[in-house]
XYZ file of C-alpha atoms in Angstrom:
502
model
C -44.022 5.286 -8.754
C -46.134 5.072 -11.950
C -48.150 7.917 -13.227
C -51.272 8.198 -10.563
C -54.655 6.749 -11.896
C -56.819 10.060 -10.292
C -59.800 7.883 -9.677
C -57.840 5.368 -7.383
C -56.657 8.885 -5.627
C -60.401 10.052 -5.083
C -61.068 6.357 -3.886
C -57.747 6.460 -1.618
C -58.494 10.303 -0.328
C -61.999 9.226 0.696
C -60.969 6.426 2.912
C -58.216 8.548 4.379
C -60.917 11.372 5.469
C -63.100 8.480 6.503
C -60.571 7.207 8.807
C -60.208 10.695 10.363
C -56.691 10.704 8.927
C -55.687 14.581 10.053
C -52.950 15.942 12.062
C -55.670 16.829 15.278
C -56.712 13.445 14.887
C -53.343 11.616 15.383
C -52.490 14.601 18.422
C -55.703 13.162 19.803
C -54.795 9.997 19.255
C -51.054 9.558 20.863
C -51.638 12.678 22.888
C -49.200 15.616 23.583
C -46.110 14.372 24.119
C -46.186 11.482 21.415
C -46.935 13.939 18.611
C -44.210 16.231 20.065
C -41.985 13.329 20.144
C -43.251 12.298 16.128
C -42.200 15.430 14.988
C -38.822 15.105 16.199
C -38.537 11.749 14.808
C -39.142 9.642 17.358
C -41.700 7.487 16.314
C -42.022 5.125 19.522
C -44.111 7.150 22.000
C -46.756 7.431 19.214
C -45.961 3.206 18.936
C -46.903 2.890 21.965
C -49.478 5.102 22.484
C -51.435 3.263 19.292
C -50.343 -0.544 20.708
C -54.036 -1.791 21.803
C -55.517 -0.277 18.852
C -56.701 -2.005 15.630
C -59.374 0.771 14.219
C -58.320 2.532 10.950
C -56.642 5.256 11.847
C -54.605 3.378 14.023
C -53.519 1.140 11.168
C -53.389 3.859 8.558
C -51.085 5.996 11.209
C -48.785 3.037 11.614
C -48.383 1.840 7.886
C -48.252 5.355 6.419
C -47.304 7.982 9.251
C -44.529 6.041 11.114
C -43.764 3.775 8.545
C -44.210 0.269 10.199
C -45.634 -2.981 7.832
C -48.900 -4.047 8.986
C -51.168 -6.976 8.115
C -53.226 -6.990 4.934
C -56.325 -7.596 6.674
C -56.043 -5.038 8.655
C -55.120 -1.954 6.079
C -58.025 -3.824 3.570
C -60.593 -2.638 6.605
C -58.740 0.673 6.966
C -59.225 1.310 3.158
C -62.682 0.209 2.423
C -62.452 1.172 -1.202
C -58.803 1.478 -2.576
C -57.669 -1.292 -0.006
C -54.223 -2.284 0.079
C -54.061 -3.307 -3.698
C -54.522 0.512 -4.465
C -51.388 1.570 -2.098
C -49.662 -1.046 -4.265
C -51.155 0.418 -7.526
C -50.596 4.124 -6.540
C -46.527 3.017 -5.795
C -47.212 3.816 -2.115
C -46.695 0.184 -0.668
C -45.289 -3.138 -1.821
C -47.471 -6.751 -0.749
C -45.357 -9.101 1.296
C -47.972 -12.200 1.698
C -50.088 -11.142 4.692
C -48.254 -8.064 5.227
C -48.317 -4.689 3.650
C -44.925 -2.773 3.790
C -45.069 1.072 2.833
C -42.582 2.540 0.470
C -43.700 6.133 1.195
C -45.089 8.154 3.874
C -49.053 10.318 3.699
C -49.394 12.701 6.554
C -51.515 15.384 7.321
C -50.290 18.499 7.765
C -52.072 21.732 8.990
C -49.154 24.361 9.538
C -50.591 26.398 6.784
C -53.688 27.069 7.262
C -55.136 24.732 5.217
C -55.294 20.066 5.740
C -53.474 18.578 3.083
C -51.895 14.762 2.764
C -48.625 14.848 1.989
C -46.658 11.881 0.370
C -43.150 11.804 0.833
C -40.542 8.963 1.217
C -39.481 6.949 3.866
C -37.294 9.396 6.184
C -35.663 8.751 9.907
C -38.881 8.135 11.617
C -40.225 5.771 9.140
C -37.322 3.798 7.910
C -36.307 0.646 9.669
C -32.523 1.316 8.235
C -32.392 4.996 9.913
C -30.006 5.417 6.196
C -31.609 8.062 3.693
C -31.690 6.741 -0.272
C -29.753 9.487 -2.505
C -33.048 9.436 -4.560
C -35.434 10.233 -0.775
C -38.149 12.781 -1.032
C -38.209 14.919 1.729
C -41.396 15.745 3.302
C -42.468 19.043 4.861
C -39.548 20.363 7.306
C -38.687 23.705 8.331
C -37.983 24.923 5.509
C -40.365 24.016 3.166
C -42.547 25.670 6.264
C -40.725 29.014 6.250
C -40.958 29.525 2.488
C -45.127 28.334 2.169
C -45.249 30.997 4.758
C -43.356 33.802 2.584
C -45.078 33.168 -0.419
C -47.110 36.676 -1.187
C -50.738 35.939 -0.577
C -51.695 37.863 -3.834
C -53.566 36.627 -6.893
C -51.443 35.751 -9.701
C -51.971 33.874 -13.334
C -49.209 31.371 -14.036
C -46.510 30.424 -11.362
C -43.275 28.297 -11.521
C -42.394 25.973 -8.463
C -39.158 25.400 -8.892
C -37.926 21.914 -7.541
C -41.430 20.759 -6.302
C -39.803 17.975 -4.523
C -43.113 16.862 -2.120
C -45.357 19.590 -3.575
C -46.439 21.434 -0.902
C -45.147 25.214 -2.649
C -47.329 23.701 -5.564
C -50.413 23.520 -3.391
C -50.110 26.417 -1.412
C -48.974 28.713 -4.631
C -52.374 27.207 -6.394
C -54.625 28.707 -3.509
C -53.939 32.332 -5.207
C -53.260 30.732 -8.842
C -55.071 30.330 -11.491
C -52.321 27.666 -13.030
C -48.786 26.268 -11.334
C -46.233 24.706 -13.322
C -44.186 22.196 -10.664
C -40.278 20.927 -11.930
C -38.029 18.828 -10.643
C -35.217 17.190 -11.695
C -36.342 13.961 -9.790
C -38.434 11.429 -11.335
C -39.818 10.359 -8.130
C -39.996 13.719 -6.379
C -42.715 14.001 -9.263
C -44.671 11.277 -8.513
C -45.170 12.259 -4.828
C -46.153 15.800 -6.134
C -48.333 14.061 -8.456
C -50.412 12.062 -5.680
C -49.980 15.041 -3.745
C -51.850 17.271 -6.082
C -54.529 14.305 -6.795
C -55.261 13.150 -3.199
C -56.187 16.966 -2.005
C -58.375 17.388 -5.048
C -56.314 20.034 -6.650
C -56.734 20.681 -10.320
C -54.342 23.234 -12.195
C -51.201 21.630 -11.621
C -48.678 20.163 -14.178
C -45.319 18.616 -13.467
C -42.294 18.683 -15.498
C -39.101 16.437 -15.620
C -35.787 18.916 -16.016
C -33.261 20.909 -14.481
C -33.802 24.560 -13.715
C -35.402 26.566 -15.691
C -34.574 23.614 -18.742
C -38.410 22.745 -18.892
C -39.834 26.376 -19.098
C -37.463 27.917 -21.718
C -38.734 30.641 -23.568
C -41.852 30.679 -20.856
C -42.704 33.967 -18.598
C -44.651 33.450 -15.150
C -46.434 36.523 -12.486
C -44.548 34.533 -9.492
C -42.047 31.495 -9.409
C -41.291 29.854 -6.014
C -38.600 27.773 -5.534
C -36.919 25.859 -2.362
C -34.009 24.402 -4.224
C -31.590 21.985 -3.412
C -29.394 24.821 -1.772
C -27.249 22.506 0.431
C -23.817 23.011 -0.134
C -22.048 20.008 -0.780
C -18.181 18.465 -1.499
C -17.958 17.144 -5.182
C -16.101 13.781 -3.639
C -17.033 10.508 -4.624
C -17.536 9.368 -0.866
C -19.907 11.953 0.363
C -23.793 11.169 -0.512
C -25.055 13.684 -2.948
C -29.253 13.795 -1.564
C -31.516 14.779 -4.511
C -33.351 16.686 -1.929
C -30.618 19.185 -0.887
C -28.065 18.551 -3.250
C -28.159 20.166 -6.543
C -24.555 18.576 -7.951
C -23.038 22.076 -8.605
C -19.759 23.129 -6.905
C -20.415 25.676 -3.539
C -23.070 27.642 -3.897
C -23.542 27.982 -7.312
C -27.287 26.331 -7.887
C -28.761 29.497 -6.309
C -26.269 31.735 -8.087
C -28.258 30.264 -11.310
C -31.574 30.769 -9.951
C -30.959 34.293 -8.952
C -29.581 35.260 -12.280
C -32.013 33.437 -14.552
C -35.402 34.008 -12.445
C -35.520 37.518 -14.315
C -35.893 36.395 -18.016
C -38.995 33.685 -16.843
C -40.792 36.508 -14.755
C -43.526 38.827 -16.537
C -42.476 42.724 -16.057
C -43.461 43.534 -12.183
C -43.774 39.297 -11.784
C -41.944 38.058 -8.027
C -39.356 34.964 -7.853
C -38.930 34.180 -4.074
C -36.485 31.535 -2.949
C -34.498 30.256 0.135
C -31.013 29.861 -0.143
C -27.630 29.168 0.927
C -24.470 31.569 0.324
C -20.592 32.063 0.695
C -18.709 34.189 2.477
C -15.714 33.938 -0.331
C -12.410 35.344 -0.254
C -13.477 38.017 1.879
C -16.246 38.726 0.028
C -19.322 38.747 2.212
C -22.187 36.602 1.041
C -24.896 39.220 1.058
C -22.416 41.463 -1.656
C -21.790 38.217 -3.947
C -25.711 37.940 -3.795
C -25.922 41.675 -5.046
C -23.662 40.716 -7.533
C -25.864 38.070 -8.659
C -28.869 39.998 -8.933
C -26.583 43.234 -10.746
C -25.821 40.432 -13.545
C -29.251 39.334 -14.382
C -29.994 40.631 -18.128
C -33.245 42.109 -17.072
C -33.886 44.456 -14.271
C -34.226 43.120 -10.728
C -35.624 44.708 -7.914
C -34.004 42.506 -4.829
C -35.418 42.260 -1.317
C -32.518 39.567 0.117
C -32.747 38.942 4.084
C -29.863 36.507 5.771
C -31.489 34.882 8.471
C -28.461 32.676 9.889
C -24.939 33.017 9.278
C -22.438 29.507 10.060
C -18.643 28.813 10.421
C -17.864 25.848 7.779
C -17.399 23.762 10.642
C -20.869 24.366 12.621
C -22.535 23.594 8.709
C -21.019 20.678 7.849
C -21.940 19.016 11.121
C -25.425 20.069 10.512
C -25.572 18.740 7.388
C -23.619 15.421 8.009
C -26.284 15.027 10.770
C -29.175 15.592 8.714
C -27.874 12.614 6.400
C -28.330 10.695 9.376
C -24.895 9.721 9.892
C -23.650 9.291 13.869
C -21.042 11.841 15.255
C -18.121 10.632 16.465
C -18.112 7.870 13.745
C -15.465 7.272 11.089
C -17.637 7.888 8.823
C -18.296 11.448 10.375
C -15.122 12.300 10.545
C -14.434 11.554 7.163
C -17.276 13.464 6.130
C -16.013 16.878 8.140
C -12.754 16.111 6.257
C -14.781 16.607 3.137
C -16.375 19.209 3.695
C -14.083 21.099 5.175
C -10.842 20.572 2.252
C -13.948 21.602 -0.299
C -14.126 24.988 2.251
C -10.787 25.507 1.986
C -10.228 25.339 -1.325
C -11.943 27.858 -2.596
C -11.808 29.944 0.394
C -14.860 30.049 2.212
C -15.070 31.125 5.979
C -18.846 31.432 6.299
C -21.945 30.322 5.141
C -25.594 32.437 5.317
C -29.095 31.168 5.020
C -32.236 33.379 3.934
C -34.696 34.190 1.681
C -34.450 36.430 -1.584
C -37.104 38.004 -2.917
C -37.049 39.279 -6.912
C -38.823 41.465 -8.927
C -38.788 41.917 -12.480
C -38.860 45.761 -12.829
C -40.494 47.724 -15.313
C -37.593 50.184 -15.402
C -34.954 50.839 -13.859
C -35.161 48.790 -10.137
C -36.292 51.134 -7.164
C -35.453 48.229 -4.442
C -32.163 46.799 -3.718
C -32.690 45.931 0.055
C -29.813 43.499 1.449
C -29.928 43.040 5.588
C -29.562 40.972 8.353
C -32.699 39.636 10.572
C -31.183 37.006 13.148
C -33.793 37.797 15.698
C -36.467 35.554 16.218
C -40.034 36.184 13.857
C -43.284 36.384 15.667
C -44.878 34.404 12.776
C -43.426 32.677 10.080
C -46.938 31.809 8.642
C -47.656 35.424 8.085
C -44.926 36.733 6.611
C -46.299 37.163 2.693
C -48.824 39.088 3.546
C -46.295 41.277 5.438
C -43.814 41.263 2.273
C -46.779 42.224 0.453
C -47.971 45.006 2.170
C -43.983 46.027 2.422
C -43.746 45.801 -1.364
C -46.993 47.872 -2.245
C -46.073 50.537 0.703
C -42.696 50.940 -1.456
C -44.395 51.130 -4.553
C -46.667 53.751 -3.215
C -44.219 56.040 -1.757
C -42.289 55.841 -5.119
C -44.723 58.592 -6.566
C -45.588 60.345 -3.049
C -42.684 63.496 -2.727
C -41.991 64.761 0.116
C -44.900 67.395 -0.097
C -47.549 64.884 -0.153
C -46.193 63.286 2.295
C -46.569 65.896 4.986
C -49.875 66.257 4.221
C -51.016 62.786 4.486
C -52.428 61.386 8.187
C -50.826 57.964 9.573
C -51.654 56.034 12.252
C -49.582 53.725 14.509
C -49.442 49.987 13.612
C -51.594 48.300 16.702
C -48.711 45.362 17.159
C -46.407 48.627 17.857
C -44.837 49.389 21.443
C -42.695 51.771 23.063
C -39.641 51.066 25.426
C -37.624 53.836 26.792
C -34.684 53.317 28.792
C -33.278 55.804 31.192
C -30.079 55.843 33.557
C -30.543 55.796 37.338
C -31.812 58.908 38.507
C -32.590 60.631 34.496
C -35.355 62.497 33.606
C -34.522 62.127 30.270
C -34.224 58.628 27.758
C -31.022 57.687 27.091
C -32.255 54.941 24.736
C -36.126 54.997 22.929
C -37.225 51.943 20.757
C -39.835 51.549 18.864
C -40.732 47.456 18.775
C -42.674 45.708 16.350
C -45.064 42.858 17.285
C -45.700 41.506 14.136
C -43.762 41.108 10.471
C -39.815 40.489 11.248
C -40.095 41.871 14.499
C -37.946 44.625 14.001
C -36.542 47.180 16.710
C -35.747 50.689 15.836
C -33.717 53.337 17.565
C -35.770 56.655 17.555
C -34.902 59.796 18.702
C -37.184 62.078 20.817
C -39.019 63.860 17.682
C -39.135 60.568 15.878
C -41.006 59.117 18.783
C -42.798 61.932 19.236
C -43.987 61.837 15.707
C -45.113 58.168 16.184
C -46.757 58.164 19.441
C -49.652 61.633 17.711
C -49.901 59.867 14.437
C -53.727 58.671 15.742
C -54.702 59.590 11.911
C -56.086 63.114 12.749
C -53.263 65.232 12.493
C -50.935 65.086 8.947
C -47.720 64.324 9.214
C -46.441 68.235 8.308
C -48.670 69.054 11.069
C -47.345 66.938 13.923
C -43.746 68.101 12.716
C -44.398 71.664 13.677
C -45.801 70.894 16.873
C -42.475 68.991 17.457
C -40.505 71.789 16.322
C -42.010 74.270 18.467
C -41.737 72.107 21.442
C -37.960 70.726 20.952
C -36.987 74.433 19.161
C -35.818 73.125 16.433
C -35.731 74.836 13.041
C -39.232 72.944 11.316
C -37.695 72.384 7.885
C -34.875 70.604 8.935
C -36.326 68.508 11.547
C -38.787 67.643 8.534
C -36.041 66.920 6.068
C -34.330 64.345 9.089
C -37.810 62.526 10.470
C -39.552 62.325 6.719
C -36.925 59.379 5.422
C -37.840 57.854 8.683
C -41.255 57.882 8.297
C -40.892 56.080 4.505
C -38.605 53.505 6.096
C -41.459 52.743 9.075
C -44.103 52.778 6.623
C -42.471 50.577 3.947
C -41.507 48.387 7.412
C -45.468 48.534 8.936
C -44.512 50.072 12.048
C -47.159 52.760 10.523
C -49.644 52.783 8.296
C -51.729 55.254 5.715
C -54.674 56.711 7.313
C-alpha cells in the first residue's frame, strides 16, 4: 500500500458514513444469525441475506466486509466521491476491467465503545483461497479485543503501541493521549494503521518501521501497549512463520524481550501492558520464569502478571495450526503437530500460559509483584482498565495508610458484591461463606465469620476499628488480634474492589 493521500481518506470516510457503513447497520442488514455467522467466518448467510440488493451498503459490505469482487459501476455509485479509482489509489482494491477486486478488508467495529473502520487484509472470510499470506494483517479478534479493553482509561502524554499491526491499540490508546507512537516491523501492517488512523479522523498518530523497541531508542513514554506477535512457533523451514503472530524468535522469547526492555522506555511511575504467551520449562512454571523476567529488568518494575489459560503443547499447536487455516487430519497437519511438538521437546516444555502483564516503572524500590491465576470467566472484558486502575491507585493509597489509619477510616461494600453461605444438612452454622464479585475479574473469596461480618456493617458509618470491636465482643475474641488477622484482608478486598473508601 502506498503512503495514504489524507484527503482521498476524508473523501473515502465520507462515502462510507454516507452509505451507513456501521456494524448496526450490516446486523440490520443480514439480520441475527448472518452477522453471528460473519463473525465466525462464515461469510455466506450474510451472501445471501444481501443477494437482491444493489444499494451501497450492500455493495460496499460485499467488496470490503466479505471480500467478494463486484462490478465497477456498482462500487462508483457506492462511492460517490473517492469511487473505485480511490480504493485503487488508497492500495485497498486492484481494477479488473468491469470489476473491482479488494485487496483488503474496512469494517466497522463497535466493541469498544466507540465506531471505527478498520482495514485489515484479506482473512478466512474474505479470501477466495481460504490460505493466509505470511505478510496478512490481522484484523480485530479476540485478542486485540481483550487488550483495548485492559488498557487503563487514564490520561497520559506520549504512548508506545508496540506492533500496531491493524491499529486499533493506536486508536483506542489516543482517546486518553495526547500523542501515540505506533511500530511495527511490517511494512504493510503500517499502511493499514495508516488508513486506519486517517479514515476515523484521528490526528496524533505516527508510525514507525522497526523491530521492538529499535525505533524508540533512547525515547521514554507514560504508557506503552503492545499485543505482540506472542505465538509460539517451530524455527523449521516448512512451518509458515505469520507476521501477525509470529515474531521469528525461538519459544517464547519475543515477550521475554518486551518484559525486560519495557522498563528503560517507560517514564518513572509510566505502565507497559501486554498480552502474552509463556513456557512452562524444565519444570519451571511459566508464571516464575515471568518473575524472572521482570527481576532482570535494569530499572525497577512493579509487575501485576495474570495467566488467564494454561495449554498442553499438544492442545496449542492444534490451535494454532488451525488458526493458519490448515485442515485437521491433513498431511499437512500432521506434519505441522510434528513440528511443533519436536520444537516442545527440545527444549523441554510441557505447558504453555496465556495472559496479560501489567508493568510499572517504579520510583523506588517496587511495592507490587502480583503473579496469579484467573481461569474463571470475566463479567466484562471491556471494563477491565478502569478496574486495573482503580486496583492500582487503591494499592498506591494503602502504601502510606498504616494500620492505625486504617481502623479509623469508614468503607462501604462494593454494590456488584454478594454473599453465599453454604451450610450442611441440618447446620445452624456455615460451613463455607464467599464473598462474590460481580464486576472486575470476578473473583470469589473464602471469608470467615468476622471477615464477613466485617463486610456485610461496612455501610460507611461505622470505621473499620469500630466494627472490629463489635465483632470481637460478639465472637469473644481477643480485639487486637482479630484486628491484626481481618486488617490484611481488608487491604487485599480494597486493592481487589470488593470494598471501597467511604
Amino acid at each position: 500500500m502506498p503512503n495514504p493521500d489524507p484527503a482521498l481518506c476524508r473523501d473515502l470516510a465520507a462515502d462510507l458514513a454516507a452509505a451507513g457503513l456501521r456494524s448496526s447497520a450490516l446486523r440490520d442488514a443480514w439480520g441475527a444469525e448472518a452477522d453471528d455467522a460473519v463473525r465466525r467466518g462464515l461469510r455466506t448467510p450474510g451472501l445471501r441475506a444481501l443477494a437482491d440488493r444493489d444499494d451501497a451498503l450492500a455493495t460496499l459490505a460485499r467488496l470490503l466486509t466479505l471480500g467478494r469482487t463486484q462490478p465497477t459501476e456498482a462500487v462508483d455509485r457506492a462511492l460517490p466521491t473517492a469511487r473505485s479509482r480511490g480504493l485503487v489509489a488508497l492500495g485497498l482494491a486492484q481494477r479488473d476491467g468491469d470489476l473491482v477486486r479488494p485487496v483488503a478488508t474496512i469494517r466497522p467495529q463497535d466493541s469498544l465503545g466507540a465506531e471505527w473502520w478498520i482495514v485489515a487484509g484479506l482473512d478466512e472470510l474474505a479470501s477466495d483461497s481460504g490460505a493466509l499470506a505470511e505478510d496478512f494483517v490481522l484484523g480485530v479478534g479476540r485478542a486485540s479485543l481483550t487488550l483495548a479493553g485492559l488498557q487503563l482509561p487514564t490520561p497520559a502524554g506520549r504512548v508506545l503501541d508496540l506492533g500496531t499491526g491493524c491499529g486499533i491499540q493506536a486508536l483506542v490508546a489516543r482517546q486518553h493521549a495526547d500523542a501515540v507512537v505506533a511500530t511495527d516491523i511490517s511494512e504493510p501492517a503500517l499502511a493499514c494503521a495508516r488508513l486506519t488512523a486517517l479514515l476515523n479522523g484521528a490526528s496524533g498518530i505516527e508510525t514507525r518501521r522497526g523491530s521492538l523497541f529499535d525505533p524508540v531508542a533512547g525515547e521514554t513514554f507514560d504508557r506503552i501497549v503492545s499485543n505482540p506477535p506472542f505465538v509460539i512457533t517451530p524455527r523449521t523451514a516448512d512451518v509458515p512463520a505469520y507476521e501477525y503472530r509470529d515474531g521469528g524468535l525461538v519459544g517464547d522469547a519475543l515477550v521475554e524481550q518486551v518484559v525486560r526492555g519495557a522498563g528503560e522506555h517507560l517514564v518513572p511511575g509510566g505502565a507497559c501492558q501486554l498480552l502474552g504467551n509463556w513456557e512452562t520449562r524444565d519444570g519451571v512454571d511459566g508464571l516464575d520464569r515471568v518473575r524472572a523476567w521482570v527481576e532482570s529488568s535494569p530499572v525497577p518494575l512493579d509487575a501485576w502478571v495474570i495467566e488467564r489459560e494454561r495449554l498442553d503443547p499438544i492442545a496449542y499447536a492444534e490451535m494454532w495450526i488451525r488458526d493458519g487455516g490448515t485442515v485437521p487430519g491433513s498431511p499437512a497437519h500432521d506434519r505441522l503437530l510434528g513440528a511443533w511438538l519436536d520444537d516442545f521437546a527440545e527444549r523441554g516444555v510441557t505447558a504453555v500460559g496465556f495472559g496479560y502483564v501489567l508493568l510499572r516503572r517504579a520510583a523506588g524500590a517496587p511495592t507490587l509483584a502480583r503473579y496469579e491465576r484467573i481461569p474463571q470467566p470475566i463479567p466484562d472484558e471491556t471494563a477491565l482498565g478502569a478496574h486495573l486502575a482503580d486496583a492500582l491507585a487503591v494499592h498506591d493509597a494503602l502504601a502510606v495508610v498504616d494500620d492505625e489509619a486504617l481502623a479509623n477510616a469508614t468503607l462501604r461494600v462494593a454494590p456488584d458484591v454478594t454473599e453465599a453461605r453454604h451450610h450442611m444438612p441440618g447446620e445452624e452454622n456455615p460451613t463455607l461463606i464467599e464473598l462474590r464479585q460481580g464486576a472486575g475479574f470476578g473473583r470469589s473469596v473464602q471469608a470467615d465469620p468476622a471477615l464477613a461480618g466485617l463486610v456485610g456493617a461496612s455501610d460507611g458509618e461505622l470505621t473499620v476499628g469500630q466494627i472490629v470491636g463489635a465483632l470481637a465482643q460478639l465472637l469473644e475474641v481477643d480485639e487486637e488480634a482479630l484486628s491484626g488477622s481481618v486488617l490484611p484482608a481488608v487491604r487485599a478486598l480494597l486493592v481487589d474492589g470488593f470494598l471501597r473508601f467511604a
